[in-house]
JSON list of C-alpha atoms in Angstrom, two decimals:
[
{"chain": "A", "resi": 1, "resn": "UNK", "atom": "CA", "xyz": [-20.72, 18.61, -25.27]},
{"chain": "A", "resi": 2, "resn": "UNK", "atom": "CA", "xyz": [-23.11, 16.25, -27.03]},
{"chain": "A", "resi": 3, "resn": "UNK", "atom": "CA", "xyz": [-25.85, 18.84, -27.62]},
{"chain": "A", "resi": 4, "resn": "UNK", "atom": "CA", "xyz": [-24.00, 21.13, -30.02]},
{"chain": "A", "resi": 5, "resn": "UNK", "atom": "CA", "xyz": [-24.89, 24.81, -30.08]},
{"chain": "A", "resi": 6, "resn": "UNK", "atom": "CA", "xyz": [-28.39, 24.26, -28.69]},
{"chain": "A", "resi": 7, "resn": "UNK", "atom": "CA", "xyz": [-30.68, 26.60, -26.79]},
{"chain": "A", "resi": 8, "resn": "UNK", "atom": "CA", "xyz": [-33.45, 24.04, -26.34]},
{"chain": "A", "resi": 9, "resn": "UNK", "atom": "CA", "xyz": [-35.26, 24.47, -23.03]},
{"chain": "A", "resi": 10, "resn": "UNK", "atom": "CA", "xyz": [-36.04, 20.74, -23.00]},
{"chain": "A", "resi": 11, "resn": "UNK", "atom": "CA", "xyz": [-32.42, 19.67, -22.53]},
{"chain": "A", "resi": 12, "resn": "UNK", "atom": "CA", "xyz": [-30.86, 22.83, -21.13]},
{"chain": "A", "resi": 13, "resn": "UNK", "atom": "CA", "xyz": [-30.98, 21.73, -17.44]},
{"chain": "A", "resi": 14, "resn": "UNK", "atom": "CA", "xyz": [-28.60, 18.88, -18.36]},
{"chain": "A", "resi": 15, "resn": "UNK", "atom": "CA", "xyz": [-25.73, 21.21, -19.23]},
{"chain": "A", "resi": 16, "resn": "UNK", "atom": "CA", "xyz": [-26.55, 24.70, -17.86]},
{"chain": "A", "resi": 17, "resn": "UNK", "atom": "CA", "xyz": [-26.14, 24.84, -14.08]},
{"chain": "A", "resi": 18, "resn": "UNK", "atom": "CA", "xyz": [-27.56, 28.36, -13.87]},
{"chain": "A", "resi": 19, "resn": "UNK", "atom": "CA", "xyz": [-30.63, 27.25, -15.79]},
{"chain": "A", "resi": 20, "resn": "UNK", "atom": "CA", "xyz": [-31.04, 24.24, -13.51]},
{"chain": "A", "resi": 21, "resn": "UNK", "atom": "CA", "xyz": [-31.08, 26.46, -10.41]},
{"chain": "A", "resi": 22, "resn": "UNK", "atom": "CA", "xyz": [-33.63, 28.71, -12.09]},
{"chain": "A", "resi": 23, "resn": "UNK", "atom": "CA", "xyz": [-35.81, 25.71, -12.94]},
{"chain": "A", "resi": 24, "resn": "UNK", "atom": "CA", "xyz": [-35.73, 24.53, -9.32]},
{"chain": "A", "resi": 25, "resn": "UNK", "atom": "CA", "xyz": [-36.73, 28.01, -8.12]},
{"chain": "A", "resi": 26, "resn": "UNK", "atom": "CA", "xyz": [-39.59, 28.08, -10.61]},
{"chain": "A", "resi": 27, "resn": "UNK", "atom": "CA", "xyz": [-40.80, 24.63, -9.61]},
{"chain": "A", "resi": 28, "resn": "UNK", "atom": "CA", "xyz": [-40.72, 25.60, -5.93]},
{"chain": "A", "resi": 29, "resn": "UNK", "atom": "CA", "xyz": [-42.29, 29.01, -6.75]},
{"chain": "A", "resi": 30, "resn": "UNK", "atom": "CA", "xyz": [-39.42, 30.88, -5.15]},
{"chain": "A", "resi": 31, "resn": "UNK", "atom": "CA", "xyz": [-38.00, 34.05, -6.68]},
{"chain": "A", "resi": 32, "resn": "UNK", "atom": "CA", "xyz": [-35.16, 33.19, -9.05]},
{"chain": "A", "resi": 33, "resn": "UNK", "atom": "CA", "xyz": [-31.83, 34.39, -7.58]},
{"chain": "A", "resi": 34, "resn": "UNK", "atom": "CA", "xyz": [-29.70, 36.85, -9.56]},
{"chain": "A", "resi": 35, "resn": "UNK", "atom": "CA", "xyz": [-27.40, 35.31, -12.19]},
{"chain": "A", "resi": 36, "resn": "UNK", "atom": "CA", "xyz": [-24.63, 37.67, -11.10]},
{"chain": "A", "resi": 37, "resn": "UNK", "atom": "CA", "xyz": [-23.97, 35.16, -8.31]},
{"chain": "A", "resi": 38, "resn": "UNK", "atom": "CA", "xyz": [-22.31, 31.79, -8.79]},
{"chain": "A", "resi": 39, "resn": "UNK", "atom": "CA", "xyz": [-24.64, 28.77, -9.08]},
{"chain": "A", "resi": 40, "resn": "UNK", "atom": "CA", "xyz": [-23.68, 27.64, -5.58]},
{"chain": "A", "resi": 41, "resn": "UNK", "atom": "CA", "xyz": [-24.48, 31.08, -4.13]},
{"chain": "A", "resi": 42, "resn": "UNK", "atom": "CA", "xyz": [-27.76, 31.13, -6.06]},
{"chain": "A", "resi": 43, "resn": "UNK", "atom": "CA", "xyz": [-28.63, 27.73, -4.58]},
{"chain": "A", "resi": 44, "resn": "UNK", "atom": "CA", "xyz": [-28.02, 28.96, -1.03]},
{"chain": "A", "resi": 45, "resn": "UNK", "atom": "CA", "xyz": [-30.06, 32.11, -1.72]},
{"chain": "A", "resi": 46, "resn": "UNK", "atom": "CA", "xyz": [-32.92, 30.01, -3.10]},
{"chain": "A", "resi": 47, "resn": "UNK", "atom": "CA", "xyz": [-33.02, 28.00, 0.14]},
{"chain": "A", "resi": 48, "resn": "UNK", "atom": "CA", "xyz": [-33.00, 31.10, 2.34]},
{"chain": "A", "resi": 49, "resn": "UNK", "atom": "CA", "xyz": [-35.79, 32.73, 0.35]},
{"chain": "A", "resi": 50, "resn": "UNK", "atom": "CA", "xyz": [-37.84, 29.52, 0.44]},
{"chain": "A", "resi": 51, "resn": "UNK", "atom": "CA", "xyz": [-37.51, 29.41, 4.23]},
{"chain": "A", "resi": 52, "resn": "UNK", "atom": "CA", "xyz": [-38.52, 33.05, 4.56]},
{"chain": "A", "resi": 53, "resn": "UNK", "atom": "CA", "xyz": [-41.29, 33.24, 1.96]},
{"chain": "A", "resi": 54, "resn": "UNK", "atom": "CA", "xyz": [-42.66, 29.69, 1.65]},
{"chain": "A", "resi": 55, "resn": "UNK", "atom": "CA", "xyz": [-42.28, 27.10, -1.12]},
{"chain": "A", "resi": 56, "resn": "UNK", "atom": "CA", "xyz": [-43.80, 24.14, -2.97]},
{"chain": "A", "resi": 57, "resn": "UNK", "atom": "CA", "xyz": [-42.13, 20.79, -2.39]},
{"chain": "A", "resi": 58, "resn": "UNK", "atom": "CA", "xyz": [-41.31, 18.35, -5.23]},
{"chain": "A", "resi": 59, "resn": "UNK", "atom": "CA", "xyz": [-44.75, 16.72, -4.88]},
{"chain": "A", "resi": 60, "resn": "UNK", "atom": "CA", "xyz": [-46.57, 20.05, -5.31]},
{"chain": "A", "resi": 61, "resn": "UNK", "atom": "CA", "xyz": [-47.59, 20.71, -1.67]},
{"chain": "A", "resi": 62, "resn": "UNK", "atom": "CA", "xyz": [-47.31, 24.27, -0.31]},
{"chain": "A", "resi": 63, "resn": "UNK", "atom": "CA", "xyz": [-45.39, 25.05, 2.90]},
{"chain": "A", "resi": 64, "resn": "UNK", "atom": "CA", "xyz": [-45.83, 28.34, 4.71]},
{"chain": "A", "resi": 65, "resn": "UNK", "atom": "CA", "xyz": [-42.97, 30.74, 5.50]},
{"chain": "A", "resi": 66, "resn": "UNK", "atom": "CA", "xyz": [-40.78, 29.74, 8.49]},
{"chain": "A", "resi": 67, "resn": "UNK", "atom": "CA", "xyz": [-42.38, 26.28, 8.63]},
{"chain": "A", "resi": 68, "resn": "UNK", "atom": "CA", "xyz": [-39.26, 24.30, 7.72]},
{"chain": "A", "resi": 69, "resn": "UNK", "atom": "CA", "xyz": [-35.60, 24.40, 8.65]},
{"chain": "A", "resi": 70, "resn": "UNK", "atom": "CA", "xyz": [-33.20, 25.10, 5.80]},
{"chain": "A", "resi": 71, "resn": "UNK", "atom": "CA", "xyz": [-31.73, 21.59, 5.67]},
{"chain": "A", "resi": 72, "resn": "UNK", "atom": "CA", "xyz": [-35.23, 20.14, 5.19]},
{"chain": "A", "resi": 73, "resn": "UNK", "atom": "CA", "xyz": [-35.95, 22.64, 2.42]},
{"chain": "A", "resi": 74, "resn": "UNK", "atom": "CA", "xyz": [-32.69, 21.63, 0.73]},
{"chain": "A", "resi": 75, "resn": "UNK", "atom": "CA", "xyz": [-33.84, 18.01, 0.82]},
{"chain": "A", "resi": 76, "resn": "UNK", "atom": "CA", "xyz": [-36.96, 19.00, -1.11]},
{"chain": "A", "resi": 77, "resn": "UNK", "atom": "CA", "xyz": [-34.90, 21.14, -3.52]},
{"chain": "A", "resi": 78, "resn": "UNK", "atom": "CA", "xyz": [-32.63, 18.18, -4.29]},
{"chain": "A", "resi": 79, "resn": "UNK", "atom": "CA", "xyz": [-35.68, 16.10, -5.11]},
{"chain": "A", "resi": 80, "resn": "UNK", "atom": "CA", "xyz": [-36.81, 18.83, -7.50]},
{"chain": "A", "resi": 81, "resn": "UNK", "atom": "CA", "xyz": [-33.37, 18.71, -9.16]},
{"chain": "A", "resi": 82, "resn": "UNK", "atom": "CA", "xyz": [-33.81, 14.98, -9.76]},
{"chain": "A", "resi": 83, "resn": "UNK", "atom": "CA", "xyz": [-37.32, 15.45, -11.20]},
{"chain": "A", "resi": 84, "resn": "UNK", "atom": "CA", "xyz": [-36.15, 18.21, -13.56]},
{"chain": "A", "resi": 85, "resn": "UNK", "atom": "CA", "xyz": [-33.12, 16.25, -14.78]},
{"chain": "A", "resi": 86, "resn": "UNK", "atom": "CA", "xyz": [-35.06, 13.02, -15.22]},
{"chain": "A", "resi": 87, "resn": "UNK", "atom": "CA", "xyz": [-37.60, 14.89, -17.34]},
{"chain": "A", "resi": 88, "resn": "UNK", "atom": "CA", "xyz": [-34.86, 16.52, -19.43]},
{"chain": "A", "resi": 89, "resn": "UNK", "atom": "CA", "xyz": [-33.22, 13.11, -19.90]},
{"chain": "A", "resi": 90, "resn": "UNK", "atom": "CA", "xyz": [-36.16, 11.92, -21.98]},
{"chain": "A", "resi": 91, "resn": "UNK", "atom": "CA", "xyz": [-35.05, 14.38, -24.67]},
{"chain": "A", "resi": 92, "resn": "UNK", "atom": "CA", "xyz": [-31.40, 13.30, -24.71]},
{"chain": "A", "resi": 93, "resn": "UNK", "atom": "CA", "xyz": [-29.92, 12.93, -28.22]},
{"chain": "A", "resi": 94, "resn": "UNK", "atom": "CA", "xyz": [-29.87, 9.45, -29.77]},
{"chain": "A", "resi": 95, "resn": "UNK", "atom": "CA", "xyz": [-26.88, 10.04, -32.03]},
{"chain": "A", "resi": 96, "resn": "UNK", "atom": "CA", "xyz": [-23.79, 7.81, -31.91]},
{"chain": "A", "resi": 97, "resn": "UNK", "atom": "CA", "xyz": [-21.77, 10.79, -30.69]},
{"chain": "A", "resi": 98, "resn": "UNK", "atom": "CA", "xyz": [-24.10, 11.18, -27.70]},
{"chain": "A", "resi": 99, "resn": "UNK", "atom": "CA", "xyz": [-23.58, 7.52, -26.85]},
{"chain": "A", "resi": 100, "resn": "UNK", "atom": "CA", "xyz": [-19.77, 7.67, -26.69]},
{"chain": "A", "resi": 101, "resn": "UNK", "atom": "CA", "xyz": [-19.75, 6.93, -22.89]},
{"chain": "A", "resi": 102, "resn": "UNK", "atom": "CA", "xyz": [-21.42, 3.57, -23.58]},
{"chain": "A", "resi": 103, "resn": "UNK", "atom": "CA", "xyz": [-18.72, 2.29, -25.93]},
{"chain": "A", "resi": 104, "resn": "UNK", "atom": "CA", "xyz": [-16.96, -0.97, -25.18]},
{"chain": "A", "resi": 105, "resn": "UNK", "atom": "CA", "xyz": [-13.56, 0.70, -24.92]},
{"chain": "A", "resi": 106, "resn": "UNK", "atom": "CA", "xyz": [-14.39, 2.16, -21.50]},
{"chain": "A", "resi": 107, "resn": "UNK", "atom": "CA", "xyz": [-14.11, 0.43, -18.15]},
{"chain": "A", "resi": 108, "resn": "UNK", "atom": "CA", "xyz": [-15.53, 2.08, -15.04]},
{"chain": "A", "resi": 109, "resn": "UNK", "atom": "CA", "xyz": [-17.05, 5.51, -15.67]},
{"chain": "A", "resi": 110, "resn": "UNK", "atom": "CA", "xyz": [-16.82, 8.39, -13.19]},
{"chain": "A", "resi": 111, "resn": "UNK", "atom": "CA", "xyz": [-19.67, 10.79, -13.86]},
{"chain": "A", "resi": 112, "resn": "UNK", "atom": "CA", "xyz": [-19.44, 14.26, -12.34]},
{"chain": "A", "resi": 113, "resn": "UNK", "atom": "CA", "xyz": [-23.07, 14.91, -13.32]},
{"chain": "A", "resi": 114, "resn": "UNK", "atom": "CA", "xyz": [-26.20, 13.88, -11.42]},
{"chain": "A", "resi": 115, "resn": "UNK", "atom": "CA", "xyz": [-28.21, 12.59, -14.36]},
{"chain": "A", "resi": 116, "resn": "UNK", "atom": "CA", "xyz": [-28.29, 9.26, -16.17]},
{"chain": "A", "resi": 117, "resn": "UNK", "atom": "CA", "xyz": [-29.39, 10.78, -19.48]},
{"chain": "A", "resi": 118, "resn": "UNK", "atom": "CA", "xyz": [-26.70, 9.06, -21.57]},
{"chain": "A", "resi": 119, "resn": "UNK", "atom": "CA", "xyz": [-27.72, 5.59, -20.41]},
{"chain": "A", "resi": 120, "resn": "UNK", "atom": "CA", "xyz": [-30.46, 3.55, -22.14]},
{"chain": "A", "resi": 121, "resn": "UNK", "atom": "CA", "xyz": [-33.97, 4.21, -20.87]},
{"chain": "A", "resi": 122, "resn": "UNK", "atom": "CA", "xyz": [-34.38, 0.73, -19.38]},
{"chain": "A", "resi": 123, "resn": "UNK", "atom": "CA", "xyz": [-31.36, 1.35, -17.14]},
{"chain": "A", "resi": 124, "resn": "UNK", "atom": "CA", "xyz": [-32.57, 4.81, -16.15]},
{"chain": "A", "resi": 125, "resn": "UNK", "atom": "CA", "xyz": [-35.91, 3.35, -15.12]},
{"chain": "A", "resi": 126, "resn": "UNK", "atom": "CA", "xyz": [-34.41, 0.50, -13.12]},
{"chain": "A", "resi": 127, "resn": "UNK", "atom": "CA", "xyz": [-33.70, 2.82, -10.16]},
{"chain": "A", "resi": 128, "resn": "UNK", "atom": "CA", "xyz": [-30.94, 0.51, -8.97]},
{"chain": "A", "resi": 129, "resn": "UNK", "atom": "CA", "xyz": [-28.43, 2.08, -6.64]},
{"chain": "A", "resi": 130, "resn": "UNK", "atom": "CA", "xyz": [-25.94, -0.58, -5.48]},
{"chain": "A", "resi": 131, "resn": "UNK", "atom": "CA", "xyz": [-23.73, 0.62, -2.67]},
{"chain": "A", "resi": 132, "resn": "UNK", "atom": "CA", "xyz": [-20.69, -0.57, -0.80]},
{"chain": "A", "resi": 133, "resn": "UNK", "atom": "CA", "xyz": [-19.88, 0.54, 2.70]},
{"chain": "A", "resi": 134, "resn": "UNK", "atom": "CA", "xyz": [-16.94, 2.79, 3.46]},
{"chain": "A", "resi": 135, "resn": "UNK", "atom": "CA", "xyz": [-15.78, 1.64, 6.92]},
{"chain": "A", "resi": 136, "resn": "UNK", "atom": "CA", "xyz": [-15.12, 4.97, 8.60]},
{"chain": "A", "resi": 137, "resn": "UNK", "atom": "CA", "xyz": [-16.77, 7.38, 11.02]},
{"chain": "A", "resi": 138, "resn": "UNK", "atom": "CA", "xyz": [-14.72, 10.34, 9.80]},
{"chain": "A", "resi": 139, "resn": "UNK", "atom": "CA", "xyz": [-17.32, 11.44, 7.25]},
{"chain": "A", "resi": 140, "resn": "UNK", "atom": "CA", "xyz": [-21.11, 11.65, 7.40]},
{"chain": "A", "resi": 141, "resn": "UNK", "atom": "CA", "xyz": [-23.56, 9.15, 5.97]},
{"chain": "A", "resi": 142, "resn": "UNK", "atom": "CA", "xyz": [-24.49, 11.39, 3.03]},
{"chain": "A", "resi": 143, "resn": "UNK", "atom": "CA", "xyz": [-20.85, 11.73, 1.98]},
{"chain": "A", "resi": 144, "resn": "UNK", "atom": "CA", "xyz": [-20.39, 7.97, 2.27]},
{"chain": "A", "resi": 145, "resn": "UNK", "atom": "CA", "xyz": [-23.32, 7.50, -0.08]},
{"chain": "A", "resi": 146, "resn": "UNK", "atom": "CA", "xyz": [-21.84, 9.98, -2.54]},
{"chain": "A", "resi": 147, "resn": "UNK", "atom": "CA", "xyz": [-18.54, 8.13, -2.59]},
{"chain": "A", "resi": 148, "resn": "UNK", "atom": "CA", "xyz": [-20.04, 4.68, -2.87]},
{"chain": "A", "resi": 149, "resn": "UNK", "atom": "CA", "xyz": [-23.30, 5.03, -4.85]},
{"chain": "A", "resi": 150, "resn": "UNK", "atom": "CA", "xyz": [-22.87, 3.44, -8.24]},
{"chain": "A", "resi": 151, "resn": "UNK", "atom": "CA", "xyz": [-24.78, 1.80, -11.05]},
{"chain": "A", "resi": 152, "resn": "UNK", "atom": "CA", "xyz": [-23.82, -1.56, -12.50]},
{"chain": "A", "resi": 153, "resn": "UNK", "atom": "CA", "xyz": [-24.26, -1.67, -16.27]},
{"chain": "A", "resi": 154, "resn": "UNK", "atom": "CA", "xyz": [-23.71, -4.43, -18.77]},
{"chain": "A", "resi": 155, "resn": "UNK", "atom": "CA", "xyz": [-20.17, -4.74, -19.97]},
{"chain": "A", "resi": 156, "resn": "UNK", "atom": "CA", "xyz": [-18.01, -6.43, -22.54]},
{"chain": "A", "resi": 157, "resn": "UNK", "atom": "CA", "xyz": [-15.70, -9.44, -22.87]},
{"chain": "A", "resi": 158, "resn": "UNK", "atom": "CA", "xyz": [-18.17, -12.20, -22.12]},
{"chain": "A", "resi": 159, "resn": "UNK", "atom": "CA", "xyz": [-20.54, -10.31, -19.86]},
{"chain": "A", "resi": 160, "resn": "UNK", "atom": "CA", "xyz": [-18.09, -8.56, -17.56]},
{"chain": "A", "resi": 161, "resn": "UNK", "atom": "CA", "xyz": [-19.88, -5.67, -15.91]},
{"chain": "A", "resi": 162, "resn": "UNK", "atom": "CA", "xyz": [-18.88, -2.05, -15.52]},
{"chain": "A", "resi": 163, "resn": "UNK", "atom": "CA", "xyz": [-19.82, 0.54, -12.92]},
{"chain": "A", "resi": 164, "resn": "UNK", "atom": "CA", "xyz": [-20.79, 4.19, -13.17]},
{"chain": "A", "resi": 165, "resn": "UNK", "atom": "CA", "xyz": [-19.72, 6.21, -10.11]},
{"chain": "A", "resi": 166, "resn": "UNK", "atom": "CA", "xyz": [-21.35, 9.48, -9.00]},
{"chain": "A", "resi": 167, "resn": "UNK", "atom": "CA", "xyz": [-19.04, 11.33, -6.57]},
{"chain": "A", "resi": 168, "resn": "UNK", "atom": "CA", "xyz": [-21.18, 14.49, -6.84]},
{"chain": "A", "resi": 169, "resn": "UNK", "atom": "CA", "xyz": [-24.37, 12.57, -6.18]},
{"chain": "A", "resi": 170, "resn": "UNK", "atom": "CA", "xyz": [-26.99, 11.05, -8.44]},
{"chain": "A", "resi": 171, "resn": "UNK", "atom": "CA", "xyz": [-30.65, 11.25, -9.37]},
{"chain": "A", "resi": 172, "resn": "UNK", "atom": "CA", "xyz": [-30.73, 7.61, -8.23]},
{"chain": "A", "resi": 173, "resn": "UNK", "atom": "CA", "xyz": [-30.40, 8.95, -4.68]},
{"chain": "A", "resi": 174, "resn": "UNK", "atom": "CA", "xyz": [-31.56, 12.61, -4.66]},
{"chain": "A", "resi": 175, "resn": "UNK", "atom": "CA", "xyz": [-30.33, 13.18, -1.10]},
{"chain": "A", "resi": 176, "resn": "UNK", "atom": "CA", "xyz": [-26.75, 12.81, -2.40]},
{"chain": "A", "resi": 177, "resn": "UNK", "atom": "CA", "xyz": [-26.99, 15.58, -5.03]},
{"chain": "A", "resi": 178, "resn": "UNK", "atom": "CA", "xyz": [-24.16, 18.05, -4.35]},
{"chain": "A", "resi": 179, "resn": "UNK", "atom": "CA", "xyz": [-25.34, 21.64, -4.90]},
{"chain": "A", "resi": 180, "resn": "UNK", "atom": "CA", "xyz": [-24.65, 23.80, -1.84]},
{"chain": "A", "resi": 181, "resn": "UNK", "atom": "CA", "xyz": [-21.71, 25.30, 0.03]},
{"chain": "A", "resi": 182, "resn": "UNK", "atom": "CA", "xyz": [-21.76, 22.68, 2.77]},
{"chain": "A", "resi": 183, "resn": "UNK", "atom": "CA", "xyz": [-21.78, 19.86, 0.22]},
{"chain": "A", "resi": 184, "resn": "UNK", "atom": "CA", "xyz": [-18.73, 21.15, -1.63]},
{"chain": "A", "resi": 185, "resn": "UNK", "atom": "CA", "xyz": [-16.96, 21.99, 1.61]},
{"chain": "A", "resi": 186, "resn": "UNK", "atom": "CA", "xyz": [-17.30, 18.36, 2.71]},
{"chain": "A", "resi": 187, "resn": "UNK", "atom": "CA", "xyz": [-15.90, 16.96, -0.54]},
{"chain": "A", "resi": 188, "resn": "UNK", "atom": "CA", "xyz": [-12.21, 17.48, 0.23]},
{"chain": "A", "resi": 189, "resn": "UNK", "atom": "CA", "xyz": [-12.39, 15.63, 3.56]},
{"chain": "A", "resi": 190, "resn": "UNK", "atom": "CA", "xyz": [-14.36, 12.75, 2.06]},
{"chain": "A", "resi": 191, "resn": "UNK", "atom": "CA", "xyz": [-11.84, 12.26, -0.76]},
{"chain": "A", "resi": 192, "resn": "UNK", "atom": "CA", "xyz": [-8.95, 12.42, 1.73]},
{"chain": "A", "resi": 193, "resn": "UNK", "atom": "CA", "xyz": [-10.58, 9.73, 3.91]},
{"chain": "A", "resi": 194, "resn": "UNK", "atom": "CA", "xyz": [-11.22, 7.45, 0.91]},
{"chain": "A", "resi": 195, "resn": "UNK", "atom": "CA", "xyz": [-7.66, 8.00, -0.31]},
{"chain": "A", "resi": 196, "resn": "UNK", "atom": "CA", "xyz": [-6.33, 7.05, 3.14]},
{"chain": "A", "resi": 197, "resn": "UNK", "atom": "CA", "xyz": [-8.23, 3.75, 2.89]},
{"chain": "A", "resi": 198, "resn": "UNK", "atom": "CA", "xyz": [-6.66, 3.15, -0.51]},
{"chain": "A", "resi": 199, "resn": "UNK", "atom": "CA", "xyz": [-3.15, 3.72, 0.85]},
{"chain": "A", "resi": 200, "resn": "UNK", "atom": "CA", "xyz": [-3.89, 1.44, 3.82]},
{"chain": "A", "resi": 201, "resn": "UNK", "atom": "CA", "xyz": [-4.90, -1.31, 1.38]},
{"chain": "A", "resi": 202, "resn": "UNK", "atom": "CA", "xyz": [-1.70, -0.77, -0.61]},
{"chain": "A", "resi": 203, "resn": "UNK", "atom": "CA", "xyz": [0.43, -1.13, 2.54]},
{"chain": "A", "resi": 204, "resn": "UNK", "atom": "CA", "xyz": [-1.48, -4.18, 3.78]},
{"chain": "A", "resi": 205, "resn": "UNK", "atom": "CA", "xyz": [-1.18, -5.94, 0.42]},
{"chain": "A", "resi": 206, "resn": "UNK", "atom": "CA", "xyz": [2.48, -5.03, -0.03]},
{"chain": "A", "resi": 207, "resn": "UNK", "atom": "CA", "xyz": [1.82, -3.10, -3.23]},
{"chain": "A", "resi": 208, "resn": "UNK", "atom": "CA", "xyz": [3.62, 0.04, -2.04]},
{"chain": "A", "resi": 209, "resn": "UNK", "atom": "CA", "xyz": [6.91, -1.90, -1.74]},
{"chain": "A", "resi": 210, "resn": "UNK", "atom": "CA", "xyz": [6.93, -3.03, -5.38]},
{"chain": "A", "resi": 211, "resn": "UNK", "atom": "CA", "xyz": [8.19, -1.34, -8.51]},
{"chain": "A", "resi": 212, "resn": "UNK", "atom": "CA", "xyz": [5.95, 1.27, -10.21]},
{"chain": "A", "resi": 213, "resn": "UNK", "atom": "CA", "xyz": [5.11, -1.13, -13.06]},
{"chain": "A", "resi": 214, "resn": "UNK", "atom": "CA", "xyz": [4.08, -3.89, -10.67]},
{"chain": "A", "resi": 215, "resn": "UNK", "atom": "CA", "xyz": [2.13, -1.41, -8.55]},
{"chain": "A", "resi": 216, "resn": "UNK", "atom": "CA", "xyz": [0.16, -0.28, -11.60]},
{"chain": "A", "resi": 217, "resn": "UNK", "atom": "CA", "xyz": [-0.50, -3.84, -12.75]},
{"chain": "A", "resi": 218, "resn": "UNK", "atom": "CA", "xyz": [-1.59, -5.04, -9.30]},
{"chain": "A", "resi": 219, "resn": "UNK", "atom": "CA", "xyz": [-3.88, -2.07, -8.71]},
{"chain": "A", "resi": 220, "resn": "UNK", "atom": "CA", "xyz": [-5.38, -2.40, -12.18]},
{"chain": "A", "resi": 221, "resn": "UNK", "atom": "CA", "xyz": [-6.29, -6.04, -11.56]},
{"chain": "A", "resi": 222, "resn": "UNK", "atom": "CA", "xyz": [-7.78, -5.21, -8.15]},
{"chain": "A", "resi": 223, "resn": "UNK", "atom": "CA", "xyz": [-9.76, -2.29, -9.55]},
{"chain": "A", "resi": 224, "resn": "UNK", "atom": "CA", "xyz": [-11.15, -4.38, -12.37]},
{"chain": "A", "resi": 225, "resn": "UNK", "atom": "CA", "xyz": [-12.22, -7.13, -10.01]},
{"chain": "A", "resi": 226, "resn": "UNK", "atom": "CA", "xyz": [-13.82, -4.65, -7.62]},
{"chain": "A", "resi": 227, "resn": "UNK", "atom": "CA", "xyz": [-15.58, -2.62, -10.29]},
{"chain": "A", "resi": 228, "resn": "UNK", "atom": "CA", "xyz": [-16.49, -5.26, -12.85]},
{"chain": "A", "resi": 229, "resn": "UNK", "atom": "CA", "xyz": [-17.27, -8.13, -10.47]},
{"chain": "A", "resi": 230, "resn": "UNK", "atom": "CA", "xyz": [-14.99, -10.65, -12.11]},
{"chain": "A", "resi": 231, "resn": "UNK", "atom": "CA", "xyz": [-15.01, -14.13, -10.59]},
{"chain": "A", "resi": 232, "resn": "UNK", "atom": "CA", "xyz": [-11.98, -14.46, -8.37]},
{"chain": "A", "resi": 233, "resn": "UNK", "atom": "CA", "xyz": [-10.86, -16.29, -5.25]},
{"chain": "A", "resi": 234, "resn": "UNK", "atom": "CA", "xyz": [-10.41, -14.17, -2.15]},
{"chain": "A", "resi": 235, "resn": "UNK", "atom": "CA", "xyz": [-11.04, -10.50, -1.60]},
{"chain": "A", "resi": 236, "resn": "UNK", "atom": "CA", "xyz": [-8.52, -8.58, -3.64]},
{"chain": "A", "resi": 237, "resn": "UNK", "atom": "CA", "xyz": [-9.62, -5.17, -2.53]},
{"chain": "A", "resi": 238, "resn": "UNK", "atom": "CA", "xyz": [-11.37, -4.62, 0.77]},
{"chain": "A", "resi": 239, "resn": "UNK", "atom": "CA", "xyz": [-13.94, -2.12, -0.44]},
{"chain": "A", "resi": 240, "resn": "UNK", "atom": "CA", "xyz": [-15.23, -1.11, -3.85]},
{"chain": "A", "resi": 241, "resn": "UNK", "atom": "CA", "xyz": [-15.17, 2.52, -2.77]},
{"chain": "A", "resi": 242, "resn": "UNK", "atom": "CA", "xyz": [-11.40, 2.20, -2.45]},
{"chain": "A", "resi": 243, "resn": "UNK", "atom": "CA", "xyz": [-11.38, 1.05, -6.06]},
{"chain": "A", "resi": 244, "resn": "UNK", "atom": "CA", "xyz": [-13.40, 4.14, -6.96]},
{"chain": "A", "resi": 245, "resn": "UNK", "atom": "CA", "xyz": [-10.94, 6.37, -5.12]},
{"chain": "A", "resi": 246, "resn": "UNK", "atom": "CA", "xyz": [-8.00, 4.71, -6.86]},
{"chain": "A", "resi": 247, "resn": "UNK", "atom": "CA", "xyz": [-9.66, 5.28, -10.20]},
{"chain": "A", "resi": 248, "resn": "UNK", "atom": "CA", "xyz": [-9.74, 9.00, -9.43]},
{"chain": "A", "resi": 249, "resn": "UNK", "atom": "CA", "xyz": [-6.17, 9.36, -8.28]},
{"chain": "A", "resi": 250, "resn": "UNK", "atom": "CA", "xyz": [-4.58, 7.03, -10.85]},
{"chain": "A", "resi": 251, "resn": "UNK", "atom": "CA", "xyz": [-6.45, 8.18, -13.93]}
]
C-alpha cells in the first residue's frame, strides 16, 4: 500500500473496490448497492438496477429504463470505471516509495489492477495498448485481450524494454476491465488455455526433456526476448502471451 493510512476521496477508488463500485453507481445515477454484499455482487446489482430504472452513460447521456440489455450497460459501466480511475490517478503520490514498481531491478510487471497510476503521466497519456494474438478459439475475444493487452515501457541495460501485463483488464482498453461474475468465471478457462499453449511450446522446443536448471534458463531467455524485445535471430517463443502465462506460473 503506497497511500498509507489515507481516507482521501481523491485517491480512494485506486485501492478501495467497494468505493469504486459506489463511485460508478453515483456517476451513472443508480442507487448504490448495499455494502453487505461483495464488490462483485454489488457490481451485478448495479447493472440490474440500471437496466430497470435507467442510467447515465460515461459521456453523460441519459437512457430510459428497459432501453438497454445488461451486457451493453456493463460496457458503459466499465467505461465509467476507467474514467474514475484515470481521474484518481492524477493524485497518485510522487514519493520514491510509490514509484517502487518503476525501479530498474524489475523485469516484466504483472499488474492485477486496472489503472496505470504508478506510471509517469506521459506514459499514461500515450494510450498505447500493444497486443499479441493468442491463437485459439477456446476463449472469447475479450478474454484474449485481457491475456494479451500490455504496455511497453522504457527499460534498462542499454534501452531494453519491459512490459506491463493486465490479466484483469486495463483502463487502456475499458472493455477488458474484469468486474462481474461472468468475467471472473471466465478467468480460469482462459488461464488454462494459455498454460496449454505454454506447455505445447515447451514440448515443441524440447525444453520439457531437459534438466530443471536448463528448463529454467531456457524459459528465462525466451521470456526476456518475448517481453523485452531483445534483438535475436529466429522466433524463440511463438507468442508473447505464452511468455506472460509462463511469468505467472513460474514466478
